[in-house]
Coordinates of N, CA and C and ligand atoms in Angstrom, one line a residue:
M1 N 0.9 -1.2 0.0 CA 0.0 0.0 0.0 C 0.9 1.2 0.0
I2 N 0.7 2.1 -1.0 CA 1.5 3.4 -0.9 C 0.7 4.4 -0.1
K3 N 1.4 5.3 0.5 CA 0.8 6.3 1.4 C 1.2 7.7 0.8
I4 N 0.2 8.4 0.2 CA 0.4 9.7 -0.4 C 0.0 10.8 0.6
P5 N 1.0 11.5 1.1 CA 0.6 12.6 2.1 C -0.2 13.7 1.4
L6 N -1.3 14.1 2.0 CA -2.1 15.2 1.5 C -1.7 16.4 2.3
K7 N -1.4 17.6 1.7 CA -0.9 18.8 2.4 C -2.1 19.6 2.7
S8 N -2.1 20.2 3.9 CA -3.1 21.2 4.4 C -2.8 22.5 3.7
A9 N -3.7 23.4 3.8 CA -3.6 24.8 3.3 C -2.3 25.4 3.8
A10 N -2.0 25.2 5.1 CA -0.7 25.8 5.6 C 0.5 25.1 5.0
D11 N 0.4 23.8 4.9 CA 1.5 23.1 4.2 C 1.8 23.6 2.8
L12 N 0.7 23.8 2.1 CA 0.8 24.3 0.7 C 1.5 25.7 0.6
E13 N 1.1 26.5 1.6 CA 1.7 27.9 1.6 C 3.2 27.7 1.9
A14 N 3.6 26.8 2.8 CA 5.0 26.6 3.0 C 5.7 26.0 1.8
M15 N 5.1 25.2 1.1 CA 5.6 24.6 -0.1 C 5.8 25.7 -1.2
R16 N 4.8 26.6 -1.2 CA 5.0 27.7 -2.2 C 6.3 28.5 -1.9
T17 N 6.6 28.7 -0.6 CA 7.8 29.4 -0.3 C 9.1 28.7 -0.7
S18 N 9.2 27.4 -0.3 CA 10.4 26.6 -0.6 C 10.5 26.5 -2.1
C19 N 9.4 26.3 -2.8 CA 9.5 26.2 -4.2 C 9.8 27.5 -5.0
R20 N 9.4 28.6 -4.4 CA 9.8 29.9 -5.0 C 11.3 30.1 -4.9
M21 N 11.8 29.7 -3.7 CA 13.3 29.8 -3.5 C 14.0 28.9 -4.4
T22 N 13.5 27.7 -4.6 CA 14.1 26.7 -5.5 C 14.2 27.3 -6.9
A23 N 13.1 27.9 -7.4 CA 13.0 28.5 -8.7 C 14.0 29.6 -8.9
E24 N 14.1 30.4 -7.8 CA 15.0 31.6 -7.8 C 16.5 31.1 -8.0
V25 N 16.8 30.1 -7.1 CA 18.2 29.5 -7.2 C 18.5 28.9 -8.6
L26 N 17.6 28.1 -9.0 CA 17.8 27.5 -10.3 C 18.0 28.5 -11.4
S27 N 17.2 29.5 -11.5 CA 17.3 30.5 -12.6 C 18.6 31.3 -12.4
Q28 N 19.1 31.6 -11.2 CA 20.4 32.3 -11.1 C 21.5 31.4 -11.4
V29 N 21.5 30.1 -11.1 CA 22.6 29.2 -11.4 C 22.6 29.0 -13.0
A30 N 21.4 28.8 -13.5 CA 21.3 28.6 -15.0 C 21.9 29.8 -15.7
A31 N 21.7 31.0 -15.2 CA 22.3 32.2 -15.8 C 23.8 32.2 -15.8
A32 N 24.4 31.5 -14.8 CA 25.8 31.5 -14.6 C 26.5 30.4 -15.5
V33 N 25.7 29.6 -16.2 CA 26.3 28.5 -17.0 C 26.8 29.1 -18.3
Q34 N 28.2 29.1 -18.4 CA 28.8 29.7 -19.6 C 30.1 29.0 -19.8
P35 N 30.7 29.1 -21.0 CA 32.0 28.4 -21.3 C 33.0 28.9 -20.3
G36 N 33.8 28.0 -19.7 CA 34.9 28.3 -18.8 C 34.5 28.1 -17.3
V37 N 33.2 28.1 -17.0 CA 32.8 28.0 -15.6 C 33.0 26.5 -15.2
T38 N 33.4 26.2 -14.0 CA 33.4 24.8 -13.6 C 32.1 24.4 -12.9
T39 N 31.8 23.1 -12.9 CA 30.6 22.7 -12.2 C 30.8 22.9 -10.7
G40 N 32.0 22.9 -10.2 CA 32.3 23.1 -8.8 C 31.9 24.6 -8.4
E41 N 32.2 25.5 -9.4 CA 31.9 26.9 -9.1 C 30.4 27.1 -9.1
L42 N 29.7 26.4 -9.9 CA 28.2 26.5 -9.9 C 27.6 25.9 -8.6
D43 N 28.3 24.9 -8.1 CA 27.9 24.3 -6.8 C 28.1 25.3 -5.7
A44 N 29.2 26.0 -5.7 CA 29.5 27.0 -4.7 C 28.5 28.2 -4.8
L45 N 28.2 28.6 -6.0 CA 27.1 29.6 -6.2 C 25.8 29.1 -5.6
T46 N 25.4 27.9 -5.9 CA 24.2 27.3 -5.3 C 24.2 27.4 -3.8
R47 N 25.3 27.0 -3.2 CA 25.4 27.1 -1.7 C 25.3 28.5 -1.2
R48 N 25.9 29.4 -1.9 CA 25.8 30.9 -1.4 C 24.4 31.3 -1.5
L49 N 23.7 31.0 -2.6 CA 22.4 31.5 -2.8 C 21.4 30.9 -1.8
I50 N 21.5 29.6 -1.6 CA 20.6 29.0 -0.6 C 20.9 29.4 0.8
G51 N 22.2 29.6 1.1 CA 22.6 30.0 2.4 C 22.1 31.5 2.7
G52 N 22.2 32.3 1.7 CA 21.7 33.7 1.8 C 20.2 33.7 2.0
M53 N 19.5 32.7 1.7 CA 18.0 32.6 2.0 C 17.7 32.0 3.3
K54 N 18.8 31.7 4.1 CA 18.6 31.0 5.4 C 17.9 29.7 5.2
A55 N 18.2 29.0 4.1 CA 17.5 27.7 3.8 C 18.7 26.7 3.7
K56 N 18.3 25.4 3.4 CA 19.2 24.3 3.3 C 19.1 23.7 1.9
P57 N 20.3 23.3 1.3 CA 20.2 22.5 0.1 C 19.6 21.1 0.4
S58 N 18.5 20.8 -0.3 CA 17.9 19.5 0.0 C 18.8 18.3 -0.3
F59 N 19.7 18.4 -1.3 CA 20.4 17.2 -1.8 C 21.7 17.0 -1.0
L60 N 22.3 18.0 -0.4 CA 23.6 17.9 0.3 C 23.4 16.9 1.5
G61 N 24.2 15.8 1.4 CA 24.1 14.8 2.4 C 23.0 13.8 2.3
Y62 N 22.1 14.0 1.3 CA 21.0 13.1 1.0 C 21.6 11.7 0.6
R63 N 21.4 10.7 1.4 CA 22.1 9.4 1.1 C 23.5 9.5 0.8
G64 N 24.2 10.5 1.4 CA 25.6 10.8 1.2 C 26.0 11.6 0.0
Y65 N 25.0 12.1 -0.7 CA 25.3 13.0 -1.9 C 26.2 14.2 -1.5
P66 N 27.3 14.4 -2.2 CA 28.3 15.4 -1.8 C 28.0 16.8 -2.2
G67 N 27.0 17.1 -3.1 CA 26.9 18.4 -3.6 C 25.6 19.1 -3.2
A68 N 25.4 20.4 -3.5 CA 24.2 21.1 -3.2 C 23.3 21.1 -4.4
I69 N 23.8 20.7 -5.6 CA 23.1 20.7 -6.9 C 23.6 19.5 -7.7
C70 N 22.8 18.9 -8.5 CA 23.2 17.9 -9.5 C 23.5 18.6 -10.8
I71 N 24.7 18.4 -11.4 CA 25.0 19.0 -12.7 C 25.4 17.9 -13.6
S72 N 24.6 17.6 -14.7 CA 24.8 16.5 -15.5 C 25.0 17.0 -17.0
V73 N 26.2 16.7 -17.5 CA 26.7 17.3 -18.8 C 26.6 16.2 -19.9
N74 N 26.0 16.6 -21.0 CA 26.0 15.8 -22.2 C 25.4 14.4 -22.0
D75 N 26.3 13.3 -22.0 CA 25.7 11.9 -21.8 C 25.4 11.7 -20.4
E76 N 25.7 12.6 -19.5 CA 25.2 12.4 -18.1 C 23.7 12.7 -18.0
V77 N 23.0 11.8 -17.4 CA 21.5 11.9 -17.4 C 21.1 12.7 -16.1
I78 N 21.5 12.3 -15.0 CA 21.1 12.9 -13.7 C 22.2 12.6 -12.7
H79 N 22.2 13.3 -11.6 CA 23.0 13.0 -10.4 C 24.5 13.3 -10.6
G80 N 24.9 14.1 -11.7 CA 26.3 14.4 -11.9 C 26.8 15.2 -10.7
I81 N 28.0 14.9 -10.2 CA 28.5 15.5 -9.0 C 29.4 16.7 -9.5
P82 N 29.1 17.9 -8.9 CA 29.9 19.1 -9.3 C 31.4 18.9 -8.9
G83 N 32.3 19.5 -9.7 CA 33.7 19.3 -9.4 C 34.6 20.2 -10.3
R84 N 35.6 19.6 -10.8 CA 36.6 20.4 -11.6 C 36.2 20.5 -13.1
R85 N 35.2 19.8 -13.5 CA 34.8 19.8 -14.9 C 34.5 21.2 -15.4
V86 N 35.1 21.6 -16.6 CA 34.9 22.9 -17.2 C 33.8 22.8 -18.2
V87 N 32.8 23.7 -18.2 CA 31.7 23.8 -19.2 C 32.3 24.3 -20.5
L88 N 32.0 23.7 -21.6 CA 32.5 24.1 -22.9 C 31.4 24.4 -23.9
P89 N 31.7 25.2 -24.9 CA 30.8 25.4 -26.0 C 30.3 24.1 -26.6
G90 N 29.0 24.0 -26.8 CA 28.4 22.8 -27.4 C 27.9 21.8 -26.3
D91 N 28.2 22.1 -25.0 CA 27.7 21.3 -23.9 C 26.2 21.5 -23.7
V92 N 25.6 20.4 -23.3 CA 24.2 20.5 -22.8 C 24.2 20.1 -21.3
V93 N 23.8 21.1 -20.5 CA 24.0 21.0 -19.0 C 22.7 21.0 -18.3
S94 N 22.4 19.9 -17.6 CA 21.2 19.8 -16.8 C 21.6 20.1 -15.4
L95 N 20.7 21.0 -14.8 CA 20.9 21.4 -13.4 C 19.7 21.0 -12.6
D96 N 19.9 20.4 -11.5 CA 18.7 19.9 -10.6 C 19.0 20.4 -9.2
V97 N 18.1 21.1 -8.6 CA 18.4 21.7 -7.3 C 17.1 21.5 -6.4
G98 N 17.4 21.4 -5.1 CA 16.3 21.3 -4.1 C 16.6 22.3 -3.0
V99 N 15.5 23.0 -2.5 CA 15.7 23.9 -1.4 C 14.7 23.4 -0.3
Y100 N 15.3 23.3 1.0 CA 14.5 22.9 2.1 C 14.4 24.2 3.0
Y101 N 13.1 24.5 3.3 CA 12.9 25.7 4.1 C 11.6 25.5 4.9
N102 N 11.6 25.8 6.2 CA 10.4 25.8 7.0 C 9.7 24.4 6.9
G103 N 10.5 23.3 6.8 CA 9.9 22.0 6.9 C 9.5 21.4 5.6
F104 N 9.8 22.1 4.5 CA 9.3 21.6 3.2 C 10.4 21.7 2.1
H105 N 10.4 20.8 1.2 CA 11.3 20.8 0.0 C 10.7 21.3 -1.2
G106 N 11.5 22.0 -2.1 CA 11.1 22.3 -3.5 C 12.1 21.5 -4.3
D107 N 11.8 21.2 -5.5 CA 12.7 20.4 -6.4 C 12.4 20.8 -7.8
S108 N 13.5 21.2 -8.5 CA 13.2 21.7 -9.9 C 14.5 21.5 -10.7
A109 N 14.4 21.2 -12.0 CA 15.5 21.0 -12.9 C 15.3 21.7 -14.2
T110 N 16.4 22.1 -14.8 CA 16.3 22.6 -16.2 C 17.6 22.2 -16.9
T111 N 17.5 22.3 -18.3 CA 18.7 22.0 -19.1 C 19.1 23.2 -19.9
V112 N 20.3 23.5 -19.8 CA 20.9 24.7 -20.5 C 21.8 24.3 -21.7
M113 N 21.6 24.8 -22.8 CA 22.4 24.6 -24.0 C 23.5 25.7 -24.1
V114 N 24.8 25.3 -24.1 CA 25.9 26.3 -24.1 C 26.4 26.3 -25.6
S115 N 26.0 27.4 -26.3 CA 26.4 27.5 -27.7 C 26.2 26.2 -28.5
V116 N 25.1 25.6 -28.3 CA 24.8 24.3 -29.0 C 24.3 24.6 -30.4
T117 N 24.9 24.0 -31.4 CA 24.4 24.1 -32.8 C 23.9 22.8 -33.4
D118 N 24.2 21.7 -32.7 CA 23.8 20.4 -33.2 C 22.3 20.3 -33.2
P119 N 21.6 20.2 -34.4 CA 20.2 20.2 -34.4 C 19.5 19.0 -33.6
D120 N 20.2 17.9 -33.5 CA 19.7 16.8 -32.7 C 19.6 17.1 -31.3
V121 N 20.7 17.8 -30.8 CA 20.7 18.2 -29.4 C 19.6 19.2 -29.1
I122 N 19.4 20.1 -30.0 CA 18.3 21.1 -29.8 C 17.0 20.4 -29.8
R123 N 16.8 19.5 -30.7 CA 15.5 18.7 -30.7 C 15.3 18.0 -29.4
L124 N 16.4 17.4 -28.9 CA 16.3 16.7 -27.6 C 15.9 17.6 -26.4
V125 N 16.5 18.7 -26.4 CA 16.2 19.7 -25.2 C 14.8 20.2 -25.4
E126 N 14.4 20.6 -26.6 CA 13.1 21.2 -26.8 C 12.0 20.1 -26.6
T127 N 12.3 18.9 -27.0 CA 11.3 17.8 -26.7 C 11.1 17.6 -25.3
T128 N 12.2 17.6 -24.5 CA 12.1 17.3 -23.1 C 11.3 18.4 -22.4
K129 N 11.6 19.6 -22.8 CA 10.8 20.7 -22.2 C 9.3 20.6 -22.5
R130 N 9.0 20.3 -23.8 CA 7.6 20.1 -24.2 C 7.0 18.9 -23.5
A131 N 7.8 17.9 -23.2 CA 7.3 16.7 -22.5 C 6.8 17.1 -21.1
L132 N 7.6 18.0 -20.4 CA 7.2 18.5 -19.1 C 5.9 19.3 -19.2
E133 N 5.9 20.2 -20.2 CA 4.7 21.0 -20.4 C 3.4 20.1 -20.6
A134 N 3.6 19.1 -21.4 CA 2.5 18.2 -21.7 C 2.1 17.5 -20.4
A135 N 3.0 17.1 -19.6 CA 2.8 16.4 -18.4 C 2.0 17.3 -17.4
L136 N 2.4 18.6 -17.3 CA 1.7 19.5 -16.5 C 0.3 19.7 -16.9
A137 N 0.1 19.7 -18.2 CA -1.3 19.9 -18.8 C -2.1 18.7 -18.5
A138 N -1.5 17.5 -18.4 CA -2.2 16.2 -18.2 C -2.6 16.0 -16.8
A139 N -1.9 16.7 -15.9 CA -2.2 16.5 -14.4 C -3.4 17.3 -14.0
K140 N -4.4 16.6 -13.6 CA -5.7 17.2 -13.3 C -6.3 16.6 -12.1
P141 N -6.9 17.4 -11.2 CA -7.6 16.8 -10.0 C -8.7 15.8 -10.6
G142 N -8.8 14.6 -10.0 CA -9.8 13.7 -10.5 C -9.2 12.8 -11.6
G143 N -8.1 13.2 -12.2 CA -7.5 12.4 -13.2 C -6.6 11.3 -12.6
R144 N -5.9 10.6 -13.4 CA -5.1 9.5 -12.8 C -3.6 9.8 -13.1
L145 N -2.8 9.3 -12.1 CA -1.3 9.6 -12.2 C -0.7 9.3 -13.5
S146 N -1.1 8.1 -14.0 CA -0.4 7.7 -15.2 C -0.7 8.5 -16.5
D147 N -1.8 9.3 -16.4 CA -2.0 10.3 -17.5 C -0.8 11.2 -17.7
V148 N -0.2 11.5 -16.6 CA 1.0 12.4 -16.6 C 2.2 11.6 -17.3
S149 N 2.4 10.4 -16.8 CA 3.4 9.5 -17.4 C 3.3 9.3 -18.9
H150 N 2.0 9.0 -19.3 CA 1.7 8.8 -20.7 C 2.0 10.0 -21.5
A151 N 1.7 11.2 -21.0 CA 1.9 12.4 -21.8 C 3.4 12.6 -22.1
V152 N 4.3 12.3 -21.1 CA 5.7 12.5 -21.3 C 6.2 11.5 -22.4
E153 N 5.8 10.3 -22.2 CA 6.2 9.3 -23.2 C 5.8 9.6 -24.6
G154 N 4.5 10.0 -24.7 CA 4.0 10.4 -26.1 C 4.8 11.4 -26.8
I155 N 5.2 12.5 -26.1 CA 5.9 13.6 -26.7 C 7.3 13.1 -27.0
A156 N 8.0 12.4 -26.1 CA 9.4 11.9 -26.4 C 9.4 11.0 -27.6
K157 N 8.5 10.0 -27.6 CA 8.5 9.1 -28.8 C 8.2 9.7 -30.1
A158 N 7.2 10.7 -30.1 CA 6.8 11.4 -31.3 C 8.0 12.1 -31.9
S159 N 9.0 12.5 -31.1 CA 10.2 13.3 -31.6 C 11.4 12.3 -31.8
G160 N 11.2 11.1 -31.7 CA 12.3 10.1 -31.9 C 13.3 10.0 -30.8
C161 N 12.8 10.5 -29.6 CA 13.7 10.4 -28.4 C 13.2 9.2 -27.5
S162 N 13.9 8.9 -26.5 CA 13.5 7.8 -25.6 C 13.5 8.3 -24.1
V163 N 12.7 7.5 -23.3 CA 12.5 7.9 -22.0 C 13.2 7.0 -21.0
V164 N 13.9 7.6 -20.0 CA 14.6 6.8 -19.0 C 13.6 6.1 -18.1
R165 N 13.8 4.8 -17.9 CA 12.8 4.1 -17.1 C 13.3 3.8 -15.6
E166 N 14.6 3.8 -15.4 CA 15.1 3.4 -14.1 C 14.9 4.5 -13.0
F167 N 14.7 5.8 -13.5 CA 14.5 6.9 -12.5 C 13.2 7.6 -12.8
V168 N 12.5 8.1 -11.8 CA 11.1 8.5 -11.9 C 10.9 9.8 -11.1
G169 N 9.8 10.5 -11.4 CA 9.4 11.6 -10.6 C 8.8 11.0 -9.3
H170 N 8.3 11.9 -8.4 CA 7.9 11.5 -7.1 C 7.1 12.5 -6.3
G171 N 6.4 12.1 -5.3 CA 5.8 13.0 -4.4 C 6.9 13.8 -3.7
V172 N 6.6 15.0 -3.2 CA 7.7 15.8 -2.6 C 6.9 16.7 -1.5
G173 N 7.6 17.0 -0.4 CA 6.9 17.8 0.6 C 7.8 17.9 1.8
R174 N 7.4 17.3 2.9 CA 8.2 17.2 4.1 C 9.5 16.4 3.9
H175 N 9.4 15.5 3.0 CA 10.5 14.7 2.5 C 10.8 14.9 1.0
L176 N 12.1 14.8 0.7 CA 12.4 15.1 -0.8 C 11.7 14.1 -1.7
H177 N 11.7 12.8 -1.2 CA 11.1 11.8 -2.0 C 9.9 11.1 -1.2
E178 N 8.7 11.4 -1.7 CA 7.5 10.8 -1.0 C 6.8 9.9 -2.1
D179 N 5.9 9.1 -1.6 CA 5.0 8.5 -2.6 C 4.1 9.5 -3.2
P180 N 3.6 9.3 -4.4 CA 3.8 8.1 -5.3 C 5.0 8.3 -6.2
Q181 N 5.5 7.3 -6.8 CA 6.4 7.4 -7.9 C 5.7 7.9 -9.1
V182 N 6.4 8.7 -9.9 CA 5.8 9.3 -11.1 C 6.7 8.9 -12.4
P183 N 6.4 7.7 -12.9 CA 7.2 7.3 -14.1 C 7.0 8.2 -15.3
N184 N 7.9 8.2 -16.2 CA 7.8 9.0 -17.4 C 7.3 8.1 -18.6
Y185 N 6.6 7.0 -18.4 CA 6.1 6.1 -19.4 C 4.9 5.4 -18.8
G186 N 4.1 4.8 -19.7 CA 3.0 4.0 -19.3 C 1.7 4.3 -19.9
A187 N 0.8 3.4 -19.8 CA -0.6 3.6 -20.3 C -1.3 4.6 -19.5
P188 N -2.2 5.4 -20.1 CA -3.0 6.3 -19.3 C -4.1 5.7 -18.5
G189 N -4.7 6.4 -17.5 CA -5.8 6.0 -16.8 C -5.5 5.0 -15.7
R190 N -4.3 4.9 -15.3 CA -3.9 3.9 -14.2 C -3.3 4.7 -13.0
G191 N -3.1 4.0 -11.9 CA -2.5 4.5 -10.8 C -3.4 5.4 -9.9
P192 N -2.9 6.0 -8.9 CA -3.7 6.7 -7.9 C -4.5 7.9 -8.6
V193 N -5.7 8.2 -8.1 CA -6.4 9.4 -8.5 C -5.7 10.6 -8.0
L194 N -5.5 11.6 -8.8 CA -4.9 12.9 -8.3 C -5.9 13.7 -7.5
K195 N -5.5 14.0 -6.2 CA -6.4 14.6 -5.3 C -5.8 15.9 -4.8
P196 N -6.7 16.9 -4.6 CA -6.2 18.2 -4.0 C -5.4 17.9 -2.7
G197 N -4.3 18.6 -2.6 CA -3.3 18.4 -1.5 C -2.1 17.6 -1.8
M198 N -2.2 16.9 -3.0 CA -1.0 16.2 -3.4 C 0.1 17.1 -4.0
T199 N 1.3 16.9 -3.7 CA 2.4 17.7 -4.3 C 3.4 16.8 -4.9
L200 N 3.7 17.0 -6.2 CA 4.5 16.1 -7.0 C 5.6 16.8 -7.7
A201 N 6.7 16.0 -7.8 CA 7.8 16.5 -8.7 C 7.7 15.7 -10.0
I202 N 7.4 16.4 -11.0 CA 7.3 15.8 -12.4 C 8.6 16.1 -13.1
E203 N 9.3 15.0 -13.6 CA 10.6 15.2 -14.1 C 11.0 14.3 -15.2
P204 N 10.6 14.6 -16.5 CA 11.1 13.8 -17.6 C 12.6 13.8 -17.8
M205 N 13.1 12.6 -17.9 CA 14.5 12.4 -18.3 C 14.5 11.7 -19.7
V206 N 15.0 12.4 -20.7 CA 14.8 12.0 -22.1 C 16.2 11.8 -22.7
N207 N 16.4 10.7 -23.5 CA 17.6 10.5 -24.2 C 17.5 10.6 -25.7
L208 N 18.6 11.1 -26.3 CA 18.5 11.2 -27.8 C 18.6 9.8 -28.4
G209 N 19.4 8.9 -27.8 CA 19.5 7.6 -28.4 C 18.7 6.6 -27.6
S210 N 19.3 5.5 -27.2 CA 18.6 4.4 -26.5 C 18.2 4.8 -25.1
P211 N 17.2 4.2 -24.5 CA 16.8 4.6 -23.1 C 17.8 4.0 -22.0
D212 N 18.7 3.2 -22.4 CA 19.5 2.5 -21.4 C 20.5 3.4 -20.7
V213 N 20.6 3.2 -19.4 CA 21.5 4.1 -18.6 C 22.4 3.2 -17.7
V214 N 23.5 3.7 -17.3 CA 24.5 3.0 -16.4 C 24.9 4.0 -15.3
V215 N 25.2 3.5 -14.1 CA 25.7 4.3 -13.0 C 27.2 4.2 -13.0
L216 N 27.9 5.3 -12.9 CA 29.4 5.3 -12.9 C 29.9 4.8 -11.5
D217 N 31.2 4.6 -11.5 CA 31.9 4.1 -10.3 C 31.7 5.0 -9.1
D218 N 31.5 6.3 -9.4 CA 31.3 7.2 -8.2 C 30.0 6.9 -7.5
K219 N 29.2 6.0 -8.0 CA 27.9 5.5 -7.4 C 26.8 6.5 -7.5
W220 N 27.0 7.6 -8.2 CA 25.9 8.6 -8.4 C 25.6 8.9 -9.8
T221 N 26.7 9.3 -10.6 CA 26.5 9.8 -11.9 C 25.8 8.8 -12.8
V222 N 24.6 9.1 -13.4 CA 23.9 8.2 -14.3 C 24.2 8.7 -15.7
V223 N 24.7 7.8 -16.6 CA 25.0 8.2 -17.9 C 24.3 7.3 -18.9
T224 N 24.1 7.8 -20.2 CA 23.5 6.9 -21.2 C 24.5 5.8 -21.6
R225 N 24.0 4.6 -21.8 CA 24.9 3.5 -22.2 C 25.5 3.8 -23.5
D226 N 24.8 4.4 -24.4 CA 25.3 4.6 -25.8 C 26.1 5.9 -25.9
G227 N 26.3 6.7 -24.8 CA 27.1 7.9 -24.9 C 26.4 9.1 -25.5
K228 N 25.2 8.9 -26.0 CA 24.4 10.0 -26.6 C 23.9 11.0 -25.5
P229 N 23.6 12.2 -25.8 CA 23.1 13.2 -24.8 C 21.8 12.9 -24.2
S230 N 21.5 13.5 -23.1 CA 20.3 13.4 -22.3 C 19.9 14.7 -21.8
A231 N 18.6 14.9 -21.6 CA 18.1 16.2 -21.0 C 17.1 15.9 -19.9
H232 N 16.9 16.9 -19.0 CA 16.1 16.7 -17.8 C 15.4 18.1 -17.5
F233 N 14.1 18.1 -17.3 CA 13.4 19.2 -16.8 C 12.5 18.8 -15.7
E234 N 12.3 19.6 -14.7 CA 11.5 19.2 -13.5 C 10.8 20.4 -12.9
H235 N 9.5 20.2 -12.6 CA 8.8 21.2 -11.7 C 8.1 20.5 -10.6
T236 N 8.0 21.2 -9.4 CA 7.2 20.7 -8.3 C 5.8 21.4 -8.5
V237 N 4.8 20.6 -8.4 CA 3.4 21.1 -8.6 C 2.5 20.7 -7.4
A238 N 1.5 21.5 -7.2 CA 0.4 21.1 -6.2 C -0.9 20.9 -6.9
V239 N -1.5 19.8 -6.6 CA -2.9 19.5 -7.1 C -3.9 20.3 -6.2
L240 N -4.7 21.1 -6.8 CA -5.7 21.9 -6.1 C -7.1 21.5 -6.7
E241 N -8.1 22.0 -6.0 CA -9.5 21.7 -6.5 C -9.7 22.2 -7.9
E242 N -9.1 23.4 -8.2 CA -9.4 24.1 -9.4 C -8.3 23.7 -10.5
G243 N -7.4 22.9 -10.2 CA -6.4 22.5 -11.2 C -5.0 22.4 -10.6
V244 N -4.0 22.3 -11.4 CA -2.6 22.1 -10.9 C -1.9 23.4 -10.9
E245 N -1.3 23.7 -9.8 CA -0.5 24.9 -9.6 C 1.0 24.5 -9.7
V246 N 1.7 25.1 -10.7 CA 3.2 24.9 -10.8 C 3.9 25.8 -9.8
L247 N 4.5 25.1 -8.8 CA 5.1 25.9 -7.7 C 6.5 26.4 -7.9
T248 N 7.2 25.8 -8.9 CA 8.6 26.2 -9.1 C 8.8 27.1 -10.4
L249 N 7.8 27.8 -10.7 CA 8.0 28.8 -11.9 C 8.9 29.9 -11.4
A250 N 9.8 30.3 -12.3 CA 10.8 31.4 -12.0 C 10.0 32.7 -11.8
Ligands
LIG1 N1 16.9 15.9 -7.6 C1 16.7 14.5 -7.7 C2 15.2 14.4 -7.9 O1 14.8 15.2 -8.7 C3 17.2 13.9 -6.4 C4 18.6 14.1 -6.2 S1 19.1 13.2 -4.9 C5 20.7 13.6 -4.8 O2 14.5 13.7 -7.4 F1 21.1 13.0 -3.7 F2 21.3 13.1 -5.9 F3 20.9 14.8 -4.7
LIG2 CO1 15.2 17.2 -8.8
LIG3 CO1 12.9 15.2 -8.2

């Protein structure tokens, strides 16, 4: 039996705050992604921004994760550890950050193209972004969770891209990862009914080539098996009576 926590009005107000902070941090770090910057410098910026808000990075120390942000470049799908790597022209850089404030987490990701000219990479990133938008549009109170999953898969496949199956979206709130899991594939009309008070992190991870992924020896970095690029976008949303509110809009 999965247990999906329903948030009270006060909880939702607190989620709005942590998610607004998350969006602010993500947009400032995204603006700092340019040729020559190291991923470690972007991590330091993330720590400064979150510290300045009197908040905590959700990921730092989570199951031993060593960074405040996940930075995944090119064939890295998710959970890239910031360090000495230098961002170069042509890179596709996914940023995923969480902010913990007043008892609640926000979780959001975006993918930045650094002077990318390869049309396949542009197609990948635009498709992944559209997949998230389609998922948000498919999330409706009274609807079913897998309607969201199905929407992501439909957009990815229609553009000749593939969806990562080993990692999924999730409930988010007092804990970074809560029930239910939110896969990015599957038939519609299945899974739990979406109810007001649910808060979800919806996060398509889309590959240009095959869907297969491998975890590196660092035990964190997830890369594509075929070495082709991958993209990731994520928003935290709240299901309300009147529809879905995207909490991590910049
Ligand atoms: N941000 C990931 C997610 O969207 C979780 C990262 S956990 C970490 O669910 F430990 F790698 F940071
Ligand atoms: Co995330
Ligand atoms: Co997430």
